[in-house]
Coordinates of C-alpha atoms in Angstrom, one line a residue:
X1 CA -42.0 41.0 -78.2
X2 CA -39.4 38.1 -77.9
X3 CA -37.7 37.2 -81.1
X4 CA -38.4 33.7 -82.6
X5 CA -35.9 31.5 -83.3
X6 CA -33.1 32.1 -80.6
X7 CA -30.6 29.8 -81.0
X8 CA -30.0 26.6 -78.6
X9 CA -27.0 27.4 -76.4
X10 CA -25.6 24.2 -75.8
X11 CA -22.7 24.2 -73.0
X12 CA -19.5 23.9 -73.9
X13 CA -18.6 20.6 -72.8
X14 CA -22.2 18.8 -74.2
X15 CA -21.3 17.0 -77.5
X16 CA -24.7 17.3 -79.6
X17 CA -23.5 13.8 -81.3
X18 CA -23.3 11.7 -78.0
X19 CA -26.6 13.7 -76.6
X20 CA -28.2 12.3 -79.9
X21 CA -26.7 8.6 -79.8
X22 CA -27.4 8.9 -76.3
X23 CA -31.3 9.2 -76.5
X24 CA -31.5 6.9 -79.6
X25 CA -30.1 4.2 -77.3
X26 CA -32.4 4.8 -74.4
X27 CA -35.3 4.7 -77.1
X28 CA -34.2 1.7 -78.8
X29 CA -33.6 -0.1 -75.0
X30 CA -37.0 1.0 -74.5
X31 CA -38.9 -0.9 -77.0
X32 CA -36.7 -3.7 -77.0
X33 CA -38.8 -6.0 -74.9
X34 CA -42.3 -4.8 -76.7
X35 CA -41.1 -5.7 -80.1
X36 CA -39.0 -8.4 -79.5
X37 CA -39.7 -12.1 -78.4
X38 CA -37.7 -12.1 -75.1
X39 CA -38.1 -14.9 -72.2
X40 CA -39.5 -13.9 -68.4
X41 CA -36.4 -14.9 -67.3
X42 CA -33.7 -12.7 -69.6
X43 CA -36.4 -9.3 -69.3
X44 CA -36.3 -9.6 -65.4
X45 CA -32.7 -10.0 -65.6
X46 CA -31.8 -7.1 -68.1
X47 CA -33.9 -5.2 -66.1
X48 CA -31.2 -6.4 -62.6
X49 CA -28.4 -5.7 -64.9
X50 CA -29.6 -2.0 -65.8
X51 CA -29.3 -1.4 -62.0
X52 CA -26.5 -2.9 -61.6
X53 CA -24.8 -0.7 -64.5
X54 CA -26.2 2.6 -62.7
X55 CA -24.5 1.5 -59.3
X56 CA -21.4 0.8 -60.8
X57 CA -21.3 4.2 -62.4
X58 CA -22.1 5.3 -59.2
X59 CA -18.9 3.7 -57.4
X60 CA -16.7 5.4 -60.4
X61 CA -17.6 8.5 -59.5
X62 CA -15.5 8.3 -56.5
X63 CA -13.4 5.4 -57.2
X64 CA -12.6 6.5 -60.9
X65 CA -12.7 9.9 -60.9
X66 CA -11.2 11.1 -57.7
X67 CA -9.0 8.3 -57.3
X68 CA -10.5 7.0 -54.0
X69 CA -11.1 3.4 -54.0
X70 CA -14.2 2.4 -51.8
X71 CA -14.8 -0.9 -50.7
X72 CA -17.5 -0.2 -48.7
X73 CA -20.1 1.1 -51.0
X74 CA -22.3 -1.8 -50.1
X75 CA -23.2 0.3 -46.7
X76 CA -25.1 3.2 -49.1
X77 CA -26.7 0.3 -50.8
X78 CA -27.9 -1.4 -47.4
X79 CA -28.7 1.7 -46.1
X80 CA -31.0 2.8 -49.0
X81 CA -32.2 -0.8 -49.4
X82 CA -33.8 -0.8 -45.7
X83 CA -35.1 2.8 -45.7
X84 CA -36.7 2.8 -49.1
X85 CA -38.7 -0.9 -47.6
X86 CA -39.5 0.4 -44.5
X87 CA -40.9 3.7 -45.9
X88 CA -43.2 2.1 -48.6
X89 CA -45.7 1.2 -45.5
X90 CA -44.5 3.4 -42.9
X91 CA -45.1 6.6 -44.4
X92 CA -47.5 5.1 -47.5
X93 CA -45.1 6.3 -49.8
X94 CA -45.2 5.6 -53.5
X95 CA -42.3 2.8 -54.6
X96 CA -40.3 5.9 -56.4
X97 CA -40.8 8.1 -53.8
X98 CA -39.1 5.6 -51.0
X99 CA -36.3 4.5 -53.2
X100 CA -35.6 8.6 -53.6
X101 CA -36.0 8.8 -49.9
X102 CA -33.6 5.9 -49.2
X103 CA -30.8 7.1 -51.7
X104 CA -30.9 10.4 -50.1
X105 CA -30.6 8.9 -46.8
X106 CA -27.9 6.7 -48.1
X107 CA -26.1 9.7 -49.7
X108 CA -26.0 11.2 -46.1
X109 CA -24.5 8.7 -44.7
X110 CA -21.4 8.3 -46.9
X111 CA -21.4 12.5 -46.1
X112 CA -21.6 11.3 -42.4
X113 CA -18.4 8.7 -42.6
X114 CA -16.8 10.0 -45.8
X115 CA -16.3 14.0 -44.7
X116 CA -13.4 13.1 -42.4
X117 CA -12.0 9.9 -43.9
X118 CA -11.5 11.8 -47.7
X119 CA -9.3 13.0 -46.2
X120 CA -7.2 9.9 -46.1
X121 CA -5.3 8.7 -49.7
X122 CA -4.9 5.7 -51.6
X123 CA -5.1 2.6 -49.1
X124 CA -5.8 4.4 -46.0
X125 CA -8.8 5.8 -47.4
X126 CA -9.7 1.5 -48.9
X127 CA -9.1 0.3 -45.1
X128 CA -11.2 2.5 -43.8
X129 CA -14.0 1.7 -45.8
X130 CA -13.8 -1.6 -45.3
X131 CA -14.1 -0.7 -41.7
X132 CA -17.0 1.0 -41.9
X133 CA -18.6 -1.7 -44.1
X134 CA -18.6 -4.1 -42.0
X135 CA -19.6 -1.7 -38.8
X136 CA -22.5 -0.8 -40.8
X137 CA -23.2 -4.4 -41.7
X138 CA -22.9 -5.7 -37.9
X139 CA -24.9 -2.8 -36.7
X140 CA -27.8 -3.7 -39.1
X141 CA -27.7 -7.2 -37.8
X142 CA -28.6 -6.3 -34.3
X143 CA -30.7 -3.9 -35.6
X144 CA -33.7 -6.2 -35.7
X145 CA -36.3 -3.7 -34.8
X146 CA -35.4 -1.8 -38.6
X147 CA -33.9 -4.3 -40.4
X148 CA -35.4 -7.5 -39.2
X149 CA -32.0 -8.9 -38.6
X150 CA -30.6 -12.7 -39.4
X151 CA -34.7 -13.4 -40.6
X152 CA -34.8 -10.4 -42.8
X153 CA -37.8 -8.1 -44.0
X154 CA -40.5 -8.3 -46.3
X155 CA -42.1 -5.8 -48.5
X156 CA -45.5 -5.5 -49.4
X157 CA -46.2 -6.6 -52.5
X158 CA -49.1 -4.6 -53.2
X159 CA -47.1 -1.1 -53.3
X160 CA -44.3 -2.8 -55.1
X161 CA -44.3 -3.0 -58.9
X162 CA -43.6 -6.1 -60.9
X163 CA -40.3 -7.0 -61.8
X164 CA -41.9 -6.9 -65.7
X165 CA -42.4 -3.0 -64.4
X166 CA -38.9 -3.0 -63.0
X167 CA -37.5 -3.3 -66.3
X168 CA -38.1 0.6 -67.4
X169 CA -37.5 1.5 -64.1
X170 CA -33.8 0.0 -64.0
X171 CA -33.7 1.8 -67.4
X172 CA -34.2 5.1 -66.1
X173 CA -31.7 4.4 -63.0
X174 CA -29.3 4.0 -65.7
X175 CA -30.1 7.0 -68.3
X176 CA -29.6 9.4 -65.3
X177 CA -26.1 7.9 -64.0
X178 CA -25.1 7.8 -67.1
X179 CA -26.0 11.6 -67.5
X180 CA -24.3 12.2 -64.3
X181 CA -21.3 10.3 -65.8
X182 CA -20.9 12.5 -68.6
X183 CA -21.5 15.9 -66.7
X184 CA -18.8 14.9 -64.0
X185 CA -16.2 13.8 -66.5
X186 CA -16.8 16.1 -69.0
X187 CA -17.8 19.3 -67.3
X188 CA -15.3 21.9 -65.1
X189 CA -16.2 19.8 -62.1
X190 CA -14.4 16.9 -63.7
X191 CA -11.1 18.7 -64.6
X192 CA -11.1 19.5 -60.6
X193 CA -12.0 16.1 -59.7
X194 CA -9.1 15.0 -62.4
X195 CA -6.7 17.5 -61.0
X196 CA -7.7 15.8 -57.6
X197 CA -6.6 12.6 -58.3
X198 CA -3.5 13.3 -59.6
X199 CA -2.2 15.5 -56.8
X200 CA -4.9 17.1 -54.2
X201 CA -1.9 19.8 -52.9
X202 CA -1.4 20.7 -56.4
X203 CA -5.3 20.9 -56.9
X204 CA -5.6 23.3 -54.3
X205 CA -3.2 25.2 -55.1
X206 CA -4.7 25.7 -58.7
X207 CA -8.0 27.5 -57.1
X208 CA -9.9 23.9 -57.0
X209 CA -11.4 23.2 -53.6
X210 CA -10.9 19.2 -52.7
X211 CA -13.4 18.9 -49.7
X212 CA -16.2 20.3 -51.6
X213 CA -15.8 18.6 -54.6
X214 CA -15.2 15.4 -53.0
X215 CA -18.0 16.0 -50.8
X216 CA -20.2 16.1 -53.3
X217 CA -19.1 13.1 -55.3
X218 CA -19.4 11.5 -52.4
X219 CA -22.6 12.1 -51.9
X220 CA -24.0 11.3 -55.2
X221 CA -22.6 8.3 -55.6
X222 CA -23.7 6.9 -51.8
X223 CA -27.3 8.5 -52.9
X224 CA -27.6 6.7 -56.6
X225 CA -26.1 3.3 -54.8
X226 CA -28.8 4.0 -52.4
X227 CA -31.5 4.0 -54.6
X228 CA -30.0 0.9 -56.8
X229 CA -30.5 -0.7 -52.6
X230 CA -34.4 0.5 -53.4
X231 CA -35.0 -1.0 -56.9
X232 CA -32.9 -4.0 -55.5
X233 CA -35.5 -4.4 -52.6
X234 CA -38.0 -3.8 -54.4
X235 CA -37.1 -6.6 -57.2
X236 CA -36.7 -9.3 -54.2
X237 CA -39.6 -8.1 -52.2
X238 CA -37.3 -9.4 -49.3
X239 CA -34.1 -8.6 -47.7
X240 CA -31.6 -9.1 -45.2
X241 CA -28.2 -7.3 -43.4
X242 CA -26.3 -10.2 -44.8
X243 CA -27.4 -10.0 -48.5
X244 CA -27.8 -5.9 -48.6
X245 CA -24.7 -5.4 -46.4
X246 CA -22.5 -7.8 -47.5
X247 CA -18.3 -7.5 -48.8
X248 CA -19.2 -9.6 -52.0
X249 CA -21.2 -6.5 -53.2
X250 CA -18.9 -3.9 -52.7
X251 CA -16.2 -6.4 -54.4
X252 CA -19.1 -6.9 -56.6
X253 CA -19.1 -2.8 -58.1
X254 CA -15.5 -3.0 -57.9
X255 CA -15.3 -5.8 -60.5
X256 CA -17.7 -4.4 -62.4
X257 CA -15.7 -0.8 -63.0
X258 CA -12.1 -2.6 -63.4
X259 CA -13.8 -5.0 -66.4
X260 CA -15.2 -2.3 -68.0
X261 CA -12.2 0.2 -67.4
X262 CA -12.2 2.2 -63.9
X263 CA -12.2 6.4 -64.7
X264 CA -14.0 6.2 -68.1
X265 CA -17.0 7.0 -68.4
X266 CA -19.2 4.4 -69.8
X267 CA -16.4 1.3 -68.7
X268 CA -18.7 0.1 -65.9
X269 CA -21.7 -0.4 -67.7
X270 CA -20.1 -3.3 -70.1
X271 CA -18.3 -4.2 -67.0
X272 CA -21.5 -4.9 -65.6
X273 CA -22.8 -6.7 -68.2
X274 CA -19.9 -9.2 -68.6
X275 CA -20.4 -9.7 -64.4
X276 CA -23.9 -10.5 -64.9
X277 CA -23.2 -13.1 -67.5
X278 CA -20.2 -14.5 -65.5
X279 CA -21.9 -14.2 -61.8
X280 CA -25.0 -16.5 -63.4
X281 CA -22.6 -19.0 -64.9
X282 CA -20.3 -19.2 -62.0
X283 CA -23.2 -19.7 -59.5
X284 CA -24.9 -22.1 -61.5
X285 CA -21.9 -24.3 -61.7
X286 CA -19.0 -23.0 -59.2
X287 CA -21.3 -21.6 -56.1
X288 CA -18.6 -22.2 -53.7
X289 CA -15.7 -20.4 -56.1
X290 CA -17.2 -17.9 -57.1
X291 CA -15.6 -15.1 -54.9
X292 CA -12.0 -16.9 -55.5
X293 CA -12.5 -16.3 -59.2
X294 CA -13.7 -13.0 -58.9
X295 CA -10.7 -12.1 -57.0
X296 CA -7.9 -14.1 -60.1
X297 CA -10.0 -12.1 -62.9
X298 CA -9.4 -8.6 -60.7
X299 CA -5.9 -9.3 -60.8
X300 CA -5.8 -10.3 -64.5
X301 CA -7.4 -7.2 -65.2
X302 CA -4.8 -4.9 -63.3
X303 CA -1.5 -7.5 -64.2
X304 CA -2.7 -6.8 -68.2
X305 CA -5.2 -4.4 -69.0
X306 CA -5.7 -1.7 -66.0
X307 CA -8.5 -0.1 -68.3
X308 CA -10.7 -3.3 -69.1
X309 CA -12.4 -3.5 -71.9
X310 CA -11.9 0.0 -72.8
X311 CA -8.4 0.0 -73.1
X312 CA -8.7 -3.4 -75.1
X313 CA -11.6 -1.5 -77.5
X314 CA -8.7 1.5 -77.7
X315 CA -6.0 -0.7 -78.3
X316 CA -7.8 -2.3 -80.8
X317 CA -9.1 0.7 -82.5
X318 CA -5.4 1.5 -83.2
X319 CA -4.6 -1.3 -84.7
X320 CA -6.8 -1.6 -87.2
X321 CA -5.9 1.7 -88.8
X322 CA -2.0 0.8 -88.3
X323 CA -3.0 -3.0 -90.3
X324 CA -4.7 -0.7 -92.9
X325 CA -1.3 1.3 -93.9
X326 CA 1.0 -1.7 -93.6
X327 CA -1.1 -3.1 -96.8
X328 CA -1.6 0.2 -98.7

């Protein structure tokens, strides 16, 4: 007869405190909008921003954590965009379903491009993604048979849900990268992928083998962008190359991670927040500046704070204690 009462083994590098806080935010984000008297307008767009926060995790993964910085994410999120709305009637697949199908899809894709360029560092490995951004973009747009091209695609918006539904959908995109955040930083895998970035040779040297583990960040992060395309497609019920594919949204997910602070772990998703607020201002008042004001805030960021707003939150956390002795 098994013994009652085993204890929980927890692994090592799971903190029971940040699994707790963790689930009590999720809970509280949950019920927000069911107890509290929110407009249309902000629920759909909380909703856009939760996706938003789980693709920029998503570009971390590879940009922060191993050090490679991709400007061509918006490819994956194209990519998973297209497939996930073509698959919905197609095959007759639930919404969930397609956007799974899509990220997957997505995911081996950046495996397809991203197995020999890894091998590249720093800017050579940045210029070629741009590269194949914008292949992947121009393909797309001759591809009118899949994606429609310059007039775009449609979903049907009888398999799609509401964008009131979206809202707990977006929610759960973001619970699970932030899950695969924490694992990837905190677990084994991220001392190799930290060992990576600061010196592959070294890293392989130490018993830590750079393709795989690269490979596979790779590949989750193309396949969560992917399925961020999916929710994204299926939020606008209609897309185009030029929108899905487009440089502003791999500069976009870039932002997002250097506001928030690029290689921690929860940087991007307050990065993405502040975007949100600024991209709605900006467009409502600057549409034809926006990108040129994007691009002075990303060099304020680096020229002063390199880690966002969480190195300004550490710096300040330092300070108060040091203000606290100088008056004792």
């Amino acid at each position: 007869m098994k013994p009652a009462g085993l204890p929980v083994r927890w692994p090592p590098w799971l903190s029971r405190r940040a699994l707790l806080l963790f689930g009590l935010v999720i809970v509280l984000l949950y019920v927000a909008p069911l107890v509290l008297p929110v407009s249309d307008y902000t629920h759909d767009l909380v909703g856009l921003t939760f996706m938003f926060m789980a693709a920029a995790l998503a570009w971390n993964w590879l940009g922060g954590f191993v050090g490679q910085i991709s400007f061509g994410h918006a490819a994956m999120f194209g990519v998973g965009g297209f497939v996930a709305a073509r698959a919905m009637p197609a095959l007759h697949l639930p919404f969930a379903l397609a956007w799974l199908l899509g990220g997957l899809v997505a995911g081996g894709y950046a495996l397809l491009w991203g197995h020999p360029t890894l091998r590249l560092r720093g800017p050579y490995f940045s210029i070629a993604t741009i590269g194949v951004g914008e292949a992947t973009r121009l393909i797309a747009t001759y591809w009118s048979d899949f994606t429609g091209g310059s007039s775009g695609l449609s979903l049907p918006l009888a398999t799609n849900p509401t964008k009131y539904e979206l809202y707990w959908y977006g929610l759960y995109l973001l619970a699970v990268a932030v899950a695969i955040s924490y694992w990837l930083r905190r677990s084994r895998i991220g001392l190799g992928l930290q060992a990576i970035k600061e010196d592959v040779e070294a890293a392989g040297d130490l018993g830590v083998n750079p393709t795989l583990h690269q490979d596979l960040v790779l590949f989750l992060s193309g396949a969560m962008v992917g399925v961020c395309g999916g929710f994204y497609a299926s939020y606008q019920a209609f897309i185009d190359p030029q929108d899905m594919f487009s440089f502003d949204r791999s500069i976009g997910l870039i932002l997002m991670a250097a506001i928030g602070g690029i290689g921690t772990i929860l940087g991007p998703v307050w990065g993405a927040v502040v975007f949100v607020i600024i991209q709605e201002f900006l467009l409502a008042n600057y549409s034809d500046l926006y990108l040129g004001l994007y691009g002075g805030l990303l060099i304020l960021i680096i020229l002063f704070e390199p880690l966002g707003l969480t190195g300004l939150a550490r710096r300040l956390r330092r300070l108060v204690p040091a203000a606290a002795r100088s008056t004792t």
